[in-house]
Amino acid sequence: MPSISKKGRSMPESPIRKLVPFAEDARERGVEVIHLNIGQPDIKTPQVALDAVKNNTIEVLSYSRTEGTDQYRKKVADYYATHAINVTHKDIIVTTGGSEALAFAMGSIADAEDEIIIPEPFYANYNGFAIAAGINVVPVVSKIEDNFALPPIEAFEACITPRTKAILICNPGNPTGYLYTKDEIKKLAALVKKYDLFLVADEVYREFAYDGVQHYSILQETGLENNAIVVDSVSKRYSMCGARIGFLVTKNKSVIQAALKFAQARLSPPTYAQIASEAALDTPQSYFDAVIEEYVERRNILLQELTKIPGIKIARPQGAFYCMVELPIKDADHFAQWLLEKFDVDGKTVMVAPAAGFYATEGLGKNQIRIAYVLEKEQLIRAVAILKDALNRYSKV
Amino acid sequence: MPSISKKGRSMPESPIRKLVPFAEDARERGVEVIHLNIGQPDIKTPQVALDAVKNNTIEVLSYSRTEGTDQYRKKVADYYATHAINVTHKDIIVTTGGSEALAFAMGSIADAEDEIIIPEPFYANYNGFAIAAGINVVPVVSKIEDNFALPPIEAFEACITPRTKAILICNPGNPTGYLYTKDEIKKLAALVKKYDLFLVADEVYREFAYDGVQHYSILQETGLENNAIVVDSVSKRYSMCGARIGFLVTKNKSVIQAALKFAQARLSPPTYAQIASEAALDTPQSYFDAVIEEYVERRNILLQELTKIPGIKIARPQGAFYCMVELPIKDADHFAQWLLEKFDVDGKTVMVAPAAGFYATEGLGKNQIRIAYVLEKEQLIRAVAILKDALNRYSKV
């Protein structure tokens, strides 16, 4: 029998996916599973986007333009202008989700055995795309005690080798919820310019910045034009994860040209999703105001309830909708499985994302979990109470 | 300034894309450009698929399941059963177009510097996906004189090295229109089994087999279960190129497991497109009968008209909707550009795909073009007449 590739063997399995069969078993036993593990918002998609698809008049569902139409990309550029980001449609390629923008960015700037530095914990799929492209991820540890703020810039500098091509950040962070400050972005900018590296920023949670703090995009940094590549997506912004539309944005013409060739190979992004995404740009501001208000309330309630649990550490999130928590346990993988297999309170349990999968360094994050606060407030309160009971019982197992 | 990757520099640009600005200029001069260059069918998408999207009741456009729902994949397995292909839903991963199925297949079976053998001319994007994955393409030449039939199996065997992982075919072929015989598939099957290689078949044109000849899938070949990987797509079958839904199909469990991890990294295929594609499975047989009849007529008219042009060689197609033609010229790239820049008959010209981009071996196919017969008959007749006039004039330039 022919054997699969090394890549195929070393691609990470989703840290949550392993738990899915246990969640299914729990449901079959009649236990209600409250999901603290997923980044799928329960917020309604803007009606204007849903209607545009329902009212489409397509007769031949043909290929769309590889990089997205001029019309759509011009509107996207207008959207960026409202966020003080000065780009034109020529700096934008429409992609199949932020995922594809990330894959195009990596392919355009790094070859097999090249290195990309990423502060950990980081979105687990960064590792998947790196492995698929043969790129090595070099992690720099950020700490829960600092709310996962940017590690000292010297720690990044110490990792730079002749094979280093880029530093990749997620801002605001998944899984950390950390919102990088303008000062932190400036430090990274100075470093990548000093060593002629790219700075890639996943800014898909741009709108989700709380406490009156402004998100500062790497595209706002003067002098960084040739180094900055932004990965973006409509998924979280409009609660349209299933559309699969994202953007690669950069003023570096060579990168756009290279990324366009990767885009040509896969022909075009999905047509219906582009119809929805273009219409979504007309979503009224009141929608976002309500969504942000909702998330801030959820975060505040989550933090308030979590502080009732003894012996835990919490990274206070200022963005996105994730919260990293360190638990008084040894192995969050085991705990998460135990929650689904062996535990319930009045027929209810919770599913959490063990955090080890968000670290590249073996052994880190084993006692941490990521909580996604994408549930209604009452449900969140219930879920944290269950978590508290569970930790109490688990300590006696 | 940081520099882009070697990959980014060596990714092929679409052979057609270079001509697009010249076509735009021609249109601006008031010249009508008849497209013989593209594989975008003009056939209407089945109404049942269009209606399913228009009538969708989605309120939160959430992620769908990474590999596609059980329900959809079971229906797809039923579709394969109607083509004498015996697979279950567990052998199928729903992908974002056939393009992604190909990328997952390559990633699952080959690492950087590994080799995949492909008979040339081949679909140009195979090269793009190979470069993106760091894989080397090893071409085996097939000839227009043989209608691009399978080259002698010894030619494939001679290319096998310790780094060879697979043979990749397209059946029926783009750009060749060649439909491999059962006997040819059996020869390939014996070879891949002898050397423990994979046989990957792009069968997206499965339905487009003419003259009463049955398409023989590699999944029908007994004993090839662990070697056979099929790349499939709804794009051409239902004239739904813009949906971006495809399938990776294999009974090799290790490949499914590896491909699923690549699929997890990109989260899920597009939701609206899956709604359309699932509904498309209910397209009545009369739709396909009418479409095939239409393509056969178009092919016959194309061949009849082409034979009126002196000094050309034609590969008679028995499948798909492409026809390769060798012209009495030296450089089809130059000719194709000249057609758009310098030539018209009564305000009309044609756009063709120069074939050199379909060959990996430098210098091959320079006097060949690919014609896509996705136009109505009258338009095809007009286009070939223009081509004939153009060749006559071009020979005197």
mmCIF file with all atom_site columns, C-alpha atoms in Angstrom, chain A residues 8-90:
data_model
loop_
_atom_site.group_PDB
_atom_site.id
_atom_site.type_symbol
_atom_site.label_atom_id
_atom_site.label_alt_id
_atom_site.label_comp_id
_atom_site.label_asym_id
_atom_site.label_entity_id
_atom_site.label_seq_id
_atom_site.pdbx_PDB_ins_code
_atom_site.Cartn_x
_atom_site.Cartn_y
_atom_site.Cartn_z
_atom_site.occupancy
_atom_site.B_iso_or_equiv
_atom_site.pdbx_formal_charge
_atom_site.auth_seq_id
_atom_site.auth_comp_id
_atom_site.auth_asym_id
_atom_site.auth_atom_id
_atom_site.pdbx_PDB_model_num
ATOM 1  C CA . GLY A 1 8  ? -0.169  14.364 6.080   1.00 0.00 ? 8  GLY A CA 1
ATOM 2  C CA . ARG A 1 9  ? 1.058   12.615 9.228   1.00 0.00 ? 9  ARG A CA 1
ATOM 3  C CA . SER A 1 10 ? 2.237   15.773 10.991  1.00 0.00 ? 10 SER A CA 1
ATOM 4  C CA . MET A 1 11 ? -0.745  18.025 10.226  1.00 0.00 ? 11 MET A CA 1
ATOM 5  C CA . PRO A 1 12 ? -2.272  18.842 13.616  1.00 0.00 ? 12 PRO A CA 1
ATOM 6  C CA . GLU A 1 13 ? -5.715  17.531 14.375  1.00 0.00 ? 13 GLU A CA 1
ATOM 7  C CA . SER A 1 14 ? -8.081  20.194 15.682  1.00 0.00 ? 14 SER A CA 1
ATOM 8  C CA . PRO A 1 15 ? -7.755  20.182 19.504  1.00 0.00 ? 15 PRO A CA 1
ATOM 9  C CA . ILE A 1 16 ? -11.537 20.355 19.767  1.00 0.00 ? 16 ILE A CA 1
ATOM 10 C CA . ARG A 1 17 ? -12.282 17.684 17.200  1.00 0.00 ? 17 ARG A CA 1
ATOM 11 C CA . LYS A 1 18 ? -10.944 14.910 19.437  1.00 0.00 ? 18 LYS A CA 1
ATOM 12 C CA . LEU A 1 19 ? -13.669 15.798 21.939  1.00 0.00 ? 19 LEU A CA 1
ATOM 13 C CA . VAL A 1 20 ? -16.549 15.733 19.457  1.00 0.00 ? 20 VAL A CA 1
ATOM 14 C CA . PRO A 1 21 ? -17.315 12.004 19.785  1.00 0.00 ? 21 PRO A CA 1
ATOM 15 C CA . PHE A 1 22 ? -17.431 12.375 23.587  1.00 0.00 ? 22 PHE A CA 1
ATOM 16 C CA . ALA A 1 23 ? -19.864 15.287 23.230  1.00 0.00 ? 23 ALA A CA 1
ATOM 17 C CA . GLU A 1 24 ? -22.019 13.137 20.947  1.00 0.00 ? 24 GLU A CA 1
ATOM 18 C CA . ASP A 1 25 ? -21.988 10.303 23.481  1.00 0.00 ? 25 ASP A CA 1
ATOM 19 C CA . ALA A 1 26 ? -22.992 12.729 26.235  1.00 0.00 ? 26 ALA A CA 1
ATOM 20 C CA . ARG A 1 27 ? -25.925 13.968 24.175  1.00 0.00 ? 27 ARG A CA 1
ATOM 21 C CA . GLU A 1 28 ? -26.970 10.384 23.514  1.00 0.00 ? 28 GLU A CA 1
ATOM 22 C CA . ARG A 1 29 ? -27.036 9.811  27.289  1.00 0.00 ? 29 ARG A CA 1
ATOM 23 C CA . GLY A 1 30 ? -29.444 12.777 27.488  1.00 0.00 ? 30 GLY A CA 1
ATOM 24 C CA . VAL A 1 31 ? -26.869 15.244 28.852  1.00 0.00 ? 31 VAL A CA 1
ATOM 25 C CA . GLU A 1 32 ? -27.089 18.818 27.526  1.00 0.00 ? 32 GLU A CA 1
ATOM 26 C CA . VAL A 1 33 ? -23.661 20.052 26.394  1.00 0.00 ? 33 VAL A CA 1
ATOM 27 C CA . ILE A 1 34 ? -23.096 23.819 26.704  1.00 0.00 ? 34 ILE A CA 1
ATOM 28 C CA . HIS A 1 35 ? -20.450 24.869 24.213  1.00 0.00 ? 35 HIS A CA 1
ATOM 29 C CA . LEU A 1 36 ? -17.716 27.104 25.579  1.00 0.00 ? 36 LEU A CA 1
ATOM 30 C CA . ASN A 1 37 ? -15.344 25.660 23.002  1.00 0.00 ? 37 ASN A CA 1
ATOM 31 C CA . ILE A 1 38 ? -16.312 27.183 19.674  1.00 0.00 ? 38 ILE A CA 1
ATOM 32 C CA . GLY A 1 39 ? -15.818 30.489 17.925  1.00 0.00 ? 39 GLY A CA 1
ATOM 33 C CA . GLN A 1 40 ? -19.125 30.288 16.070  1.00 0.00 ? 40 GLN A CA 1
ATOM 34 C CA . PRO A 1 41 ? -21.116 33.407 17.086  1.00 0.00 ? 41 PRO A CA 1
ATOM 35 C CA . ASP A 1 42 ? -24.832 32.991 17.820  1.00 0.00 ? 42 ASP A CA 1
ATOM 36 C CA . ILE A 1 43 ? -25.401 36.553 16.496  1.00 0.00 ? 43 ILE A CA 1
ATOM 37 C CA . LYS A 1 44 ? -27.734 36.836 13.510  1.00 0.00 ? 44 LYS A CA 1
ATOM 38 C CA . THR A 1 45 ? -26.205 37.555 10.114  1.00 0.00 ? 45 THR A CA 1
ATOM 39 C CA . PRO A 1 46 ? -27.234 41.051 8.875   1.00 0.00 ? 46 PRO A CA 1
ATOM 40 C CA . GLN A 1 47 ? -30.575 40.818 7.080   1.00 0.00 ? 47 GLN A CA 1
ATOM 41 C CA . VAL A 1 48 ? -29.236 42.855 4.147   1.00 0.00 ? 48 VAL A CA 1
ATOM 42 C CA . ALA A 1 49 ? -26.700 40.089 3.434   1.00 0.00 ? 49 ALA A CA 1
ATOM 43 C CA . LEU A 1 50 ? -29.196 37.232 3.756   1.00 0.00 ? 50 LEU A CA 1
ATOM 44 C CA . ASP A 1 51 ? -31.694 39.064 1.526   1.00 0.00 ? 51 ASP A CA 1
ATOM 45 C CA . ALA A 1 52 ? -29.142 39.731 -1.203  1.00 0.00 ? 52 ALA A CA 1
ATOM 46 C CA . VAL A 1 53 ? -28.627 35.983 -1.634  1.00 0.00 ? 53 VAL A CA 1
ATOM 47 C CA . LYS A 1 54 ? -32.332 35.182 -1.499  1.00 0.00 ? 54 LYS A CA 1
ATOM 48 C CA . ASN A 1 55 ? -32.998 37.832 -4.163  1.00 0.00 ? 55 ASN A CA 1
ATOM 49 C CA . ASN A 1 56 ? -30.142 36.873 -6.497  1.00 0.00 ? 56 ASN A CA 1
ATOM 50 C CA . THR A 1 57 ? -31.005 36.530 -10.190 1.00 0.00 ? 57 THR A CA 1
ATOM 51 C CA . ILE A 1 58 ? -28.223 34.163 -11.286 1.00 0.00 ? 58 ILE A CA 1
ATOM 52 C CA . GLU A 1 59 ? -29.053 31.816 -14.173 1.00 0.00 ? 59 GLU A CA 1
ATOM 53 C CA . VAL A 1 60 ? -25.558 30.509 -14.890 1.00 0.00 ? 60 VAL A CA 1
ATOM 54 C CA . LEU A 1 61 ? -23.518 30.177 -11.694 1.00 0.00 ? 61 LEU A CA 1
ATOM 55 C CA . SER A 1 62 ? -20.255 30.978 -13.460 1.00 0.00 ? 62 SER A CA 1
ATOM 56 C CA . TYR A 1 63 ? -16.719 31.566 -12.222 1.00 0.00 ? 63 TYR A CA 1
ATOM 57 C CA . SER A 1 64 ? -16.300 34.981 -10.664 1.00 0.00 ? 64 SER A CA 1
ATOM 58 C CA . ARG A 1 65 ? -13.165 37.069 -11.049 1.00 0.00 ? 65 ARG A CA 1
ATOM 59 C CA . THR A 1 66 ? -10.103 35.480 -9.449  1.00 0.00 ? 66 THR A CA 1
ATOM 60 C CA . GLU A 1 67 ? -9.320  38.438 -7.173  1.00 0.00 ? 67 GLU A CA 1
ATOM 61 C CA . GLY A 1 68 ? -12.935 39.613 -6.764  1.00 0.00 ? 68 GLY A CA 1
ATOM 62 C CA . THR A 1 69 ? -14.655 42.251 -8.887  1.00 0.00 ? 69 THR A CA 1
ATOM 63 C CA . ASP A 1 70 ? -13.349 45.824 -8.992  1.00 0.00 ? 70 ASP A CA 1
ATOM 64 C CA . GLN A 1 71 ? -16.730 46.959 -7.677  1.00 0.00 ? 71 GLN A CA 1
ATOM 65 C CA . TYR A 1 72 ? -16.602 44.738 -4.591  1.00 0.00 ? 72 TYR A CA 1
ATOM 66 C CA . ARG A 1 73 ? -12.950 45.455 -3.856  1.00 0.00 ? 73 ARG A CA 1
ATOM 67 C CA . LYS A 1 74 ? -13.553 49.205 -4.159  1.00 0.00 ? 74 LYS A CA 1
ATOM 68 C CA . LYS A 1 75 ? -16.308 48.922 -1.572  1.00 0.00 ? 75 LYS A CA 1
ATOM 69 C CA . VAL A 1 76 ? -13.986 46.913 0.667   1.00 0.00 ? 76 VAL A CA 1
ATOM 70 C CA . ALA A 1 77 ? -11.374 49.670 0.295   1.00 0.00 ? 77 ALA A CA 1
ATOM 71 C CA . ASP A 1 78 ? -14.058 52.172 1.378   1.00 0.00 ? 78 ASP A CA 1
ATOM 72 C CA . TYR A 1 79 ? -14.729 50.005 4.436   1.00 0.00 ? 79 TYR A CA 1
ATOM 73 C CA . TYR A 1 80 ? -11.012 50.124 5.334   1.00 0.00 ? 80 TYR A CA 1
ATOM 74 C CA . ALA A 1 81 ? -11.046 53.917 4.931   1.00 0.00 ? 81 ALA A CA 1
ATOM 75 C CA . THR A 1 82 ? -13.668 54.103 7.686   1.00 0.00 ? 82 THR A CA 1
ATOM 76 C CA . HIS A 1 83 ? -11.093 52.362 9.903   1.00 0.00 ? 83 HIS A CA 1
ATOM 77 C CA . ALA A 1 84 ? -8.360  54.863 9.013   1.00 0.00 ? 84 ALA A CA 1
ATOM 78 C CA . ILE A 1 85 ? -6.704  52.307 6.722   1.00 0.00 ? 85 ILE A CA 1
ATOM 79 C CA . ASN A 1 86 ? -5.673  53.806 3.413   1.00 0.00 ? 86 ASN A CA 1
ATOM 80 C CA . VAL A 1 87 ? -5.735  51.141 0.670   1.00 0.00 ? 87 VAL A CA 1
ATOM 81 C CA . THR A 1 88 ? -7.153  50.873 -2.845  1.00 0.00 ? 88 THR A CA 1
ATOM 82 C CA . HIS A 1 89 ? -8.884  47.934 -4.509  1.00 0.00 ? 89 HIS A CA 1
ATOM 83 C CA . LYS A 1 90 ? -5.560  47.024 -6.127  1.00 0.00 ? 90 LYS A CA 1
#
